[in-house]
PDB file of C-alpha atoms and ligand atoms in Angstrom:
ATOM      1  CA  MET A   3    -173.927  91.544  19.868  1.00  0.00           C
ATOM      2  CA  GLU A   4    -175.727  94.316  18.009  1.00  0.00           C
ATOM      3  CA  LEU A   5    -174.743  97.967  17.654  1.00  0.00           C
ATOM      4  CA  ASN A   6    -177.256 100.686  16.836  1.00  0.00           C
ATOM      5  CA  ILE A   7    -176.339 103.596  14.592  1.00  0.00           C
ATOM      6  CA  CYS A   8    -178.402 106.754  14.282  1.00  0.00           C
ATOM      7  CA  HIS A   9    -178.022 108.779  11.088  1.00  0.00           C
ATOM      8  CA  LEU A  10    -179.088 112.309  11.991  1.00  0.00           C
ATOM      9  CA  TYR A  11    -180.709 114.461   9.296  1.00  0.00           C
ATOM     10  CA  PRO A  12    -179.776 112.117   6.398  1.00  0.00           C
ATOM     11  CA  ASP A  13    -182.057 113.983   3.980  1.00  0.00           C
ATOM     12  CA  ILE A  14    -180.570 117.395   4.802  1.00  0.00           C
ATOM     13  CA  LEU A  15    -176.930 116.863   5.745  1.00  0.00           C
ATOM     14  CA  ASN A  16    -175.435 114.505   3.184  1.00  0.00           C
ATOM     15  CA  LEU A  17    -172.839 115.906   0.799  1.00  0.00           C
ATOM     16  CA  TYR A  18    -170.345 114.127  -1.452  1.00  0.00           C
ATOM     17  CA  GLY A  19    -171.515 110.669  -0.364  1.00  0.00           C
ATOM     18  CA  ASP A  20    -171.058 111.204   3.369  1.00  0.00           C
ATOM     19  CA  ARG A  21    -173.517 108.326   3.827  1.00  0.00           C
ATOM     20  CA  GLY A  22    -170.777 105.956   2.600  1.00  0.00           C
ATOM     21  CA  ASN A  23    -169.260 106.251   6.069  1.00  0.00           C
ATOM     22  CA  ILE A  24    -172.292 104.492   7.530  1.00  0.00           C
ATOM     23  CA  ILE A  25    -172.079 101.729   4.940  1.00  0.00           C
ATOM     24  CA  THR A  26    -168.412 101.265   5.848  1.00  0.00           C
ATOM     25  CA  MET A  27    -169.065 101.125   9.604  1.00  0.00           C
ATOM     26  CA  LYS A  28    -171.863  98.619   9.066  1.00  0.00           C
ATOM     27  CA  ARG A  29    -169.834  96.383   6.744  1.00  0.00           C
ATOM     28  CA  ARG A  30    -166.765  96.377   8.980  1.00  0.00           C
ATOM     29  CA  LEU A  31    -168.832  95.468  12.044  1.00  0.00           C
ATOM     30  CA  GLU A  32    -170.772  92.756  10.220  1.00  0.00           C
ATOM     31  CA  SER A  33    -167.511  91.257   8.943  1.00  0.00           C
ATOM     32  CA  ARG A  34    -166.639  90.720  12.597  1.00  0.00           C
ATOM     33  CA  GLY A  35    -169.968  89.028  13.345  1.00  0.00           C
ATOM     34  CA  ILE A  36    -171.507  92.115  15.001  1.00  0.00           C
ATOM     35  CA  SER A  37    -174.972  92.966  13.708  1.00  0.00           C
ATOM     36  CA  VAL A  38    -175.856  96.549  12.994  1.00  0.00           C
ATOM     37  CA  ASN A  39    -179.101  98.410  12.960  1.00  0.00           C
ATOM     38  CA  VAL A  40    -179.211 101.825  11.265  1.00  0.00           C
ATOM     39  CA  ASP A  41    -182.066 104.251  11.976  1.00  0.00           C
ATOM     40  CA  GLU A  42    -182.586 107.641  10.414  1.00  0.00           C
ATOM     41  CA  CYS A  43    -183.803 110.640  12.383  1.00  0.00           C
ATOM     42  CA  SER A  44    -184.680 113.933  10.729  1.00  0.00           C
ATOM     43  CA  ILE A  45    -186.783 117.057  11.244  1.00  0.00           C
ATOM     44  CA  GLY A  46    -189.858 116.509  13.406  1.00  0.00           C
ATOM     45  CA  GLN A  47    -188.886 112.977  14.448  1.00  0.00           C
ATOM     46  CA  PRO A  48    -188.199 112.349  18.125  1.00  0.00           C
ATOM     47  CA  LEU A  49    -184.668 111.279  19.031  1.00  0.00           C
ATOM     48  CA  ASP A  50    -184.214 108.691  21.777  1.00  0.00           C
ATOM     49  CA  VAL A  51    -180.457 108.816  22.262  1.00  0.00           C
ATOM     50  CA  ASP A  52    -180.474 105.925  24.752  1.00  0.00           C
ATOM     51  CA  LYS A  53    -181.169 103.509  21.888  1.00  0.00           C
ATOM     52  CA  TYR A  54    -177.955 104.263  20.026  1.00  0.00           C
ATOM     53  CA  ASP A  55    -174.240 103.531  20.272  1.00  0.00           C
ATOM     54  CA  ILE A  56    -173.049 105.634  17.321  1.00  0.00           C
ATOM     55  CA  PHE A  57    -174.370 108.868  15.822  1.00  0.00           C
ATOM     56  CA  PHE A  58    -173.444 110.067  12.353  1.00  0.00           C
ATOM     57  CA  ILE A  59    -173.977 113.601  11.038  1.00  0.00           C
ATOM     58  CA  GLY A  60    -172.947 114.548   7.499  1.00  0.00           C
ATOM     59  CA  GLY A  61    -172.154 117.907   5.936  1.00  0.00           C
ATOM     60  CA  GLY A  62    -174.404 120.593   4.528  1.00  0.00           C
ATOM     61  CA  GLN A  63    -174.281 124.138   3.304  1.00  0.00           C
ATOM     62  CA  ASP A  64    -175.084 127.219   5.419  1.00  0.00           C
ATOM     63  CA  PHE A  65    -178.695 127.152   4.209  1.00  0.00           C
ATOM     64  CA  GLU A  66    -179.317 123.588   5.378  1.00  0.00           C
ATOM     65  CA  GLN A  67    -177.636 124.290   8.695  1.00  0.00           C
ATOM     66  CA  GLU A  68    -179.969 127.247   9.265  1.00  0.00           C
ATOM     67  CA  VAL A  69    -183.018 125.144   8.374  1.00  0.00           C
ATOM     68  CA  LEU A  70    -182.185 122.755  11.228  1.00  0.00           C
ATOM     69  CA  LEU A  71    -181.929 125.327  14.013  1.00  0.00           C
ATOM     70  CA  ARG A  72    -185.589 125.189  15.014  1.00  0.00           C
ATOM     71  CA  ASP A  73    -185.668 121.409  15.100  1.00  0.00           C
ATOM     72  CA  LEU A  74    -182.495 121.281  17.196  1.00  0.00           C
ATOM     73  CA  ALA A  75    -183.886 123.829  19.653  1.00  0.00           C
ATOM     74  CA  SER A  76    -187.080 121.808  20.088  1.00  0.00           C
ATOM     75  CA  GLY A  77    -185.265 119.117  22.100  1.00  0.00           C
ATOM     76  CA  LYS A  78    -182.659 117.378  19.937  1.00  0.00           C
ATOM     77  CA  ALA A  79    -179.870 119.766  20.973  1.00  0.00           C
ATOM     78  CA  GLN A  80    -180.243 118.764  24.630  1.00  0.00           C
ATOM     79  CA  GLU A  81    -180.476 115.077  23.721  1.00  0.00           C
ATOM     80  CA  ILE A  82    -177.297 115.334  21.659  1.00  0.00           C
ATOM     81  CA  ARG A  83    -175.444 117.186  24.442  1.00  0.00           C
ATOM     82  CA  ASN A  84    -176.494 114.458  26.892  1.00  0.00           C
ATOM     83  CA  ALA A  85    -175.333 111.706  24.537  1.00  0.00           C
ATOM     84  CA  VAL A  86    -171.952 113.386  24.057  1.00  0.00           C
ATOM     85  CA  GLU A  87    -171.444 113.721  27.820  1.00  0.00           C
ATOM     86  CA  ASP A  88    -172.547 110.099  28.203  1.00  0.00           C
ATOM     87  CA  GLU A  89    -169.594 109.161  25.955  1.00  0.00           C
ATOM     88  CA  LYS A  90    -171.633 107.920  23.019  1.00  0.00           C
ATOM     89  CA  THR A  91    -169.645 107.809  19.784  1.00  0.00           C
ATOM     90  CA  PHE A  92    -170.215 110.608  17.258  1.00  0.00           C
ATOM     91  CA  LEU A  93    -168.765 111.040  13.800  1.00  0.00           C
ATOM     92  CA  ALA A  94    -169.648 114.480  12.462  1.00  0.00           C
ATOM     93  CA  ILE A  95    -168.514 115.824   9.096  1.00  0.00           C
ATOM     94  CA  CYS A  96    -168.021 119.462   8.068  1.00  0.00           C
ATOM     95  CA  GLY A  97    -171.453 121.173   8.500  1.00  0.00           C
ATOM     96  CA  GLY A  98    -172.409 118.475  11.034  1.00  0.00           C
ATOM     97  CA  TYR A  99    -169.136 119.043  12.876  1.00  0.00           C
ATOM     98  CA  GLN A 100    -169.717 122.802  12.943  1.00  0.00           C
ATOM     99  CA  MET A 101    -173.244 122.161  14.244  1.00  0.00           C
ATOM    100  CA  LEU A 102    -171.958 120.321  17.328  1.00  0.00           C
ATOM    101  CA  GLY A 103    -170.011 123.470  18.214  1.00  0.00           C
ATOM    102  CA  GLN A 104    -171.093 126.733  19.866  1.00  0.00           C
ATOM    103  CA  TYR A 105    -171.889 128.914  16.880  1.00  0.00           C
ATOM    104  CA  TYR A 106    -171.150 129.693  13.247  1.00  0.00           C
ATOM    105  CA  LYS A 107    -170.835 133.251  12.056  1.00  0.00           C
ATOM    106  CA  THR A 108    -171.268 133.036   8.288  1.00  0.00           C
ATOM    107  CA  TRP A 109    -169.107 135.096   5.938  1.00  0.00           C
ATOM    108  CA  ASP A 110    -172.038 137.482   5.347  1.00  0.00           C
ATOM    109  CA  GLY A 111    -172.526 138.158   9.059  1.00  0.00           C
ATOM    110  CA  VAL A 112    -175.401 135.852  10.035  1.00  0.00           C
ATOM    111  CA  GLN A 113    -174.839 134.148  13.385  1.00  0.00           C
ATOM    112  CA  LEU A 114    -176.175 130.602  13.711  1.00  0.00           C
ATOM    113  CA  ASP A 115    -176.236 129.543  17.365  1.00  0.00           C
ATOM    114  CA  PHE A 116    -175.520 125.843  17.386  1.00  0.00           C
ATOM    115  CA  ILE A 117    -175.808 123.273  20.146  1.00  0.00           C
ATOM    116  CA  GLY A 118    -172.561 123.672  22.115  1.00  0.00           C
ATOM    117  CA  ALA A 119    -171.993 119.950  22.591  1.00  0.00           C
ATOM    118  CA  ILE A 120    -168.283 120.560  21.960  1.00  0.00           C
ATOM    119  CA  ASN A 121    -166.289 123.701  22.655  1.00  0.00           C
ATOM    120  CA  VAL A 122    -165.504 124.883  19.118  1.00  0.00           C
ATOM    121  CA  HIS A 123    -166.808 127.799  17.084  1.00  0.00           C
ATOM    122  CA  THR A 124    -166.725 128.652  13.396  1.00  0.00           C
ATOM    123  CA  ILE A 125    -166.247 131.910  11.512  1.00  0.00           C
ATOM    124  CA  GLY A 126    -167.053 132.068   7.810  1.00  0.00           C
ATOM    125  CA  ALA A 127    -164.446 133.332   5.363  1.00  0.00           C
ATOM    126  CA  LYS A 128    -165.128 134.643   1.888  1.00  0.00           C
ATOM    127  CA  GLU A 129    -162.795 132.190   0.229  1.00  0.00           C
ATOM    128  CA  ARG A 130    -163.704 128.530   0.335  1.00  0.00           C
ATOM    129  CA  MET A 131    -161.193 125.887   1.335  1.00  0.00           C
ATOM    130  CA  ILE A 132    -161.541 123.116  -1.237  1.00  0.00           C
ATOM    131  CA  GLY A 133    -159.550 120.059  -2.216  1.00  0.00           C
ATOM    132  CA  ASN A 134    -158.002 116.766  -1.269  1.00  0.00           C
ATOM    133  CA  TYR A 135    -156.020 116.994   1.937  1.00  0.00           C
ATOM    134  CA  MET A 136    -153.981 114.963   4.377  1.00  0.00           C
ATOM    135  CA  PHE A 137    -153.282 115.094   8.078  1.00  0.00           C
ATOM    136  CA  THR A 138    -151.555 113.003  10.711  1.00  0.00           C
ATOM    137  CA  CYS A 139    -153.861 111.582  13.329  1.00  0.00           C
ATOM    138  CA  ASP A 140    -151.944 112.047  16.549  1.00  0.00           C
ATOM    139  CA  GLU A 141    -153.834 109.392  18.534  1.00  0.00           C
ATOM    140  CA  LEU A 142    -153.397 106.737  15.855  1.00  0.00           C
ATOM    141  CA  ASN A 143    -149.971 107.753  14.689  1.00  0.00           C
ATOM    142  CA  CYS A 144    -151.015 107.433  11.044  1.00  0.00           C
ATOM    143  CA  GLU A 145    -151.861 109.631   8.077  1.00  0.00           C
ATOM    144  CA  ILE A 146    -155.478 110.263   7.103  1.00  0.00           C
ATOM    145  CA  VAL A 147    -156.470 111.298   3.568  1.00  0.00           C
ATOM    146  CA  GLY A 148    -159.656 113.232   2.875  1.00  0.00           C
ATOM    147  CA  PHE A 149    -161.478 115.898   0.928  1.00  0.00           C
ATOM    148  CA  GLU A 150    -162.598 119.293   2.277  1.00  0.00           C
ATOM    149  CA  ASN A 151    -164.977 121.963   0.981  1.00  0.00           C
ATOM    150  CA  HIS A 152    -165.983 124.686   3.428  1.00  0.00           C
ATOM    151  CA  SER A 153    -165.904 128.404   4.004  1.00  0.00           C
ATOM    152  CA  GLY A 154    -166.193 128.134   7.785  1.00  0.00           C
ATOM    153  CA  LYS A 155    -162.977 128.344   9.797  1.00  0.00           C
ATOM    154  CA  THR A 156    -163.274 126.359  12.997  1.00  0.00           C
ATOM    155  CA  TYR A 157    -161.346 127.197  16.162  1.00  0.00           C
ATOM    156  CA  LEU A 158    -160.951 124.769  19.049  1.00  0.00           C
ATOM    157  CA  GLY A 159    -161.683 125.906  22.598  1.00  0.00           C
ATOM    158  CA  GLU A 160    -160.490 124.589  25.933  1.00  0.00           C
ATOM    159  CA  GLY A 161    -161.050 120.879  26.543  1.00  0.00           C
ATOM    160  CA  VAL A 162    -161.107 119.947  22.854  1.00  0.00           C
ATOM    161  CA  ALA A 163    -158.117 118.372  21.093  1.00  0.00           C
ATOM    162  CA  PRO A 164    -157.553 118.344  17.346  1.00  0.00           C
ATOM    163  CA  LEU A 165    -158.115 115.076  15.504  1.00  0.00           C
ATOM    164  CA  GLY A 166    -154.892 115.686  13.665  1.00  0.00           C
ATOM    165  CA  THR A 167    -152.190 117.973  12.337  1.00  0.00           C
ATOM    166  CA  MET A 168    -152.322 119.153   8.736  1.00  0.00           C
ATOM    167  CA  LEU A 169    -149.766 117.927   6.217  1.00  0.00           C
ATOM    168  CA  SER A 170    -151.464 119.299   3.126  1.00  0.00           C
ATOM    169  CA  GLY A 171    -154.613 121.445   2.728  1.00  0.00           C
ATOM    170  CA  ASN A 172    -156.450 123.651   5.252  1.00  0.00           C
ATOM    171  CA  GLY A 173    -158.251 121.557   7.861  1.00  0.00           C
ATOM    172  CA  ASN A 174    -159.992 123.488  10.648  1.00  0.00           C
ATOM    173  CA  ASN A 175    -159.039 126.982   9.565  1.00  0.00           C
ATOM    174  CA  GLY A 176    -155.943 127.028   7.347  1.00  0.00           C
ATOM    175  CA  GLU A 177    -154.079 128.922  10.092  1.00  0.00           C
ATOM    176  CA  ASP A 178    -153.120 126.767  13.056  1.00  0.00           C
ATOM    177  CA  LYS A 179    -152.448 123.449  11.249  1.00  0.00           C
ATOM    178  CA  THR A 180    -155.165 121.647  13.215  1.00  0.00           C
ATOM    179  CA  GLU A 181    -157.786 119.393  11.662  1.00  0.00           C
ATOM    180  CA  GLY A 182    -160.998 118.206  13.266  1.00  0.00           C
ATOM    181  CA  ALA A 183    -161.833 117.791  16.897  1.00  0.00           C
ATOM    182  CA  ARG A 184    -161.746 115.152  19.595  1.00  0.00           C
ATOM    183  CA  TYR A 185    -163.815 115.369  22.773  1.00  0.00           C
ATOM    184  CA  LYS A 186    -164.802 112.253  24.761  1.00  0.00           C
ATOM    185  CA  ASN A 187    -165.984 109.875  21.970  1.00  0.00           C
ATOM    186  CA  VAL A 188    -166.749 112.646  19.481  1.00  0.00           C
ATOM    187  CA  PHE A 189    -164.858 112.742  16.188  1.00  0.00           C
ATOM    188  CA  GLY A 190    -165.382 115.959  14.225  1.00  0.00           C
ATOM    189  CA  THR A 191    -163.697 116.402  10.865  1.00  0.00           C
ATOM    190  CA  TYR A 192    -163.816 118.436   7.671  1.00  0.00           C
ATOM    191  CA  SER A 193    -163.257 115.306   5.625  1.00  0.00           C
ATOM    192  CA  HIS A 194    -166.208 114.483   3.380  1.00  0.00           C
ATOM    193  CA  GLY A 195    -167.235 111.490   1.346  1.00  0.00           C
ATOM    194  CA  SER A 196    -165.087 108.445   1.490  1.00  0.00           C
ATOM    195  CA  LEU A 197    -163.335 109.254   4.773  1.00  0.00           C
ATOM    196  CA  LEU A 198    -163.821 105.840   6.373  1.00  0.00           C
ATOM    197  CA  PRO A 199    -163.564 103.682   3.209  1.00  0.00           C
ATOM    198  CA  LYS A 200    -160.141 105.210   2.498  1.00  0.00           C
ATOM    199  CA  ASN A 201    -158.991 105.187   6.124  1.00  0.00           C
ATOM    200  CA  PRO A 202    -159.887 101.790   7.620  1.00  0.00           C
ATOM    201  CA  VAL A 203    -157.627 102.307  10.650  1.00  0.00           C
ATOM    202  CA  LEU A 204    -159.636 105.380  11.656  1.00  0.00           C
ATOM    203  CA  CYS A 205    -162.896 103.537  11.043  1.00  0.00           C
ATOM    204  CA  ASP A 206    -161.932 100.684  13.357  1.00  0.00           C
ATOM    205  CA  PHE A 207    -160.716 103.112  16.008  1.00  0.00           C
ATOM    206  CA  ILE A 208    -164.074 104.908  15.969  1.00  0.00           C
ATOM    207  CA  LEU A 209    -165.966 101.597  16.123  1.00  0.00           C
ATOM    208  CA  GLN A 210    -163.802 100.417  18.982  1.00  0.00           C
ATOM    209  CA  THR A 211    -164.824 103.448  21.100  1.00  0.00           C
ATOM    210  CA  ALA A 212    -168.475 102.402  20.733  1.00  0.00           C
ATOM    211  CA  LEU A 213    -167.718  98.755  21.528  1.00  0.00           C
ATOM    212  CA  ASN A 214    -165.634  99.694  24.564  1.00  0.00           C
ATOM    213  CA  ARG A 215    -168.380 101.902  25.890  1.00  0.00           C
ATOM    214  CA  ARG A 216    -170.958  99.179  25.418  1.00  0.00           C
ATOM    215  CA  CYS A 217    -168.893  96.316  26.915  1.00  0.00           C
ATOM    216  CA  GLY A 218    -166.686  98.074  29.435  1.00  0.00           C
ATOM    217  CA  SER A 219    -163.548  97.136  27.560  1.00  0.00           C
ATOM    218  CA  ALA A 220    -164.209  95.151  24.394  1.00  0.00           C
ATOM    219  CA  GLU A 221    -161.859  92.744  22.630  1.00  0.00           C
ATOM    220  CA  PRO A 222    -159.868  94.558  19.928  1.00  0.00           C
ATOM    221  CA  LEU A 223    -161.529  94.219  16.506  1.00  0.00           C
ATOM    222  CA  ALA A 224    -159.985  91.416  14.477  1.00  0.00           C
ATOM    223  CA  PRO A 225    -158.016  92.555  11.398  1.00  0.00           C
ATOM    224  CA  LEU A 226    -159.702  92.418   7.971  1.00  0.00           C
ATOM    225  CA  ASP A 227    -158.232  92.128   4.502  1.00  0.00           C
ATOM    226  CA  ASP A 228    -157.847  95.847   3.715  1.00  0.00           C
ATOM    227  CA  THR A 229    -155.802  95.488   0.535  1.00  0.00           C
ATOM    228  CA  LEU A 230    -158.182  97.567  -1.611  1.00  0.00           C
ATOM    229  CA  GLU A 231    -158.744 100.198   1.077  1.00  0.00           C
ATOM    230  CA  ASN A 232    -155.028 100.517   1.721  1.00  0.00           C
ATOM    231  CA  ASN A 233    -154.325 100.830  -2.016  1.00  0.00           C
ATOM    232  CA  ALA A 234    -156.797 103.728  -2.249  1.00  0.00           C
ATOM    233  CA  HIS A 235    -155.253 105.286   0.830  1.00  0.00           C
ATOM    234  CA  ARG A 236    -151.708 104.924  -0.462  1.00  0.00           C
ATOM    235  CA  TYR A 237    -152.621 106.352  -3.866  1.00  0.00           C
ATOM    236  CA  MET A 238    -153.960 109.564  -2.298  1.00  0.00           C
ATOM    237  CA  GLN A 239    -151.094 109.714   0.183  1.00  0.00           C
ATOM    238  CA  GLU A 240    -148.577 109.606  -2.657  1.00  0.00           C
ATOM    239  CA  ARG A 241    -150.480 112.181  -4.710  1.00  0.00           C
ATOM    240  CA  LEU A 242    -150.651 114.602  -1.798  1.00  0.00           C
ATOM    241  CA  SER A 243    -147.037 114.056  -0.703  1.00  0.00           C
ATOM    242  CA  HIS A 244    -145.797 115.219  -4.090  1.00  0.00           C
ATOM    243  CA  LYS A 245    -147.947 118.335  -4.241  1.00  0.00           C
TER     244      LYS A 245
HETATM  245  N1  LIG B  14    -171.651 125.453   5.450  1.00  0.00           N
HETATM  246  C1  LIG B  14    -170.391 125.114   5.914  1.00  0.00           C
HETATM  247  C2  LIG B  14    -169.228 125.848   5.302  1.00  0.00           C
HETATM  248  O1  LIG B  14    -169.228 126.187   4.115  1.00  0.00           O
HETATM  249  C3  LIG B  14    -170.239 123.613   5.768  1.00  0.00           C
HETATM  250  C4  LIG B  14    -170.040 123.144   4.360  1.00  0.00           C
HETATM  251  C5  LIG B  14    -169.989 121.665   4.210  1.00  0.00           C
HETATM  252  O2  LIG B  14    -170.519 120.905   5.018  1.00  0.00           O
HETATM  253  N2  LIG B  14    -169.374 121.243   3.129  1.00  0.00           N
HETATM  254  O3  LIG B  14    -168.297 126.099   6.012  1.00  0.00           O
END
């Protein structure tokens, strides 16, 4: 079995080592004997969504998000909307997460109309929300540790569930205790960098959605030795619990 991952805009949306999430997905699949092919698709390159099982979009600042608008409007936005409705798996971080939504009104009043693949919208605030954070993932009944840095406050619309409930930090908007978004097989989150390396349970859950879609209902992924990953997770969990 082979899974195909598409890394969208890797040269433009890639903050704080977001790319590490792809390395983690690849390694964890290969450890189970599943081969992985990773393609990159950026500005001006055609996107054939039918080829892929998983799409990854990292974070970027307002400037980079604006730069992408023309490329999205030239066809990729429709392709991405189709792939989302077709229940392909998406992991989108911060700026990439915002981009899947309806629009982003920046703190200085510029409105960026995004692709509307998921029913969320974002309003910029003057103060940035920065730091390590922690939330419970309702679907997985576990705690996820991460790092956020954004000025956009994201609000979930009808049909979209939060990925989790905040325990420490801001998450979607610092107001309603929600973090991230779930719609079909889309996972949106504000958590940058080593999200999947530090949260192997979430990584396997995301991978399982892609395997299930591909095979009808796939065998559950076999457990791996996650001692190091769980140590990193526990360390952050303890730090954030005592804040
Ligand atoms: N530009 C967005 C914001 O500041 C996203 C930032 C990011 O991806 N870190 O809200």
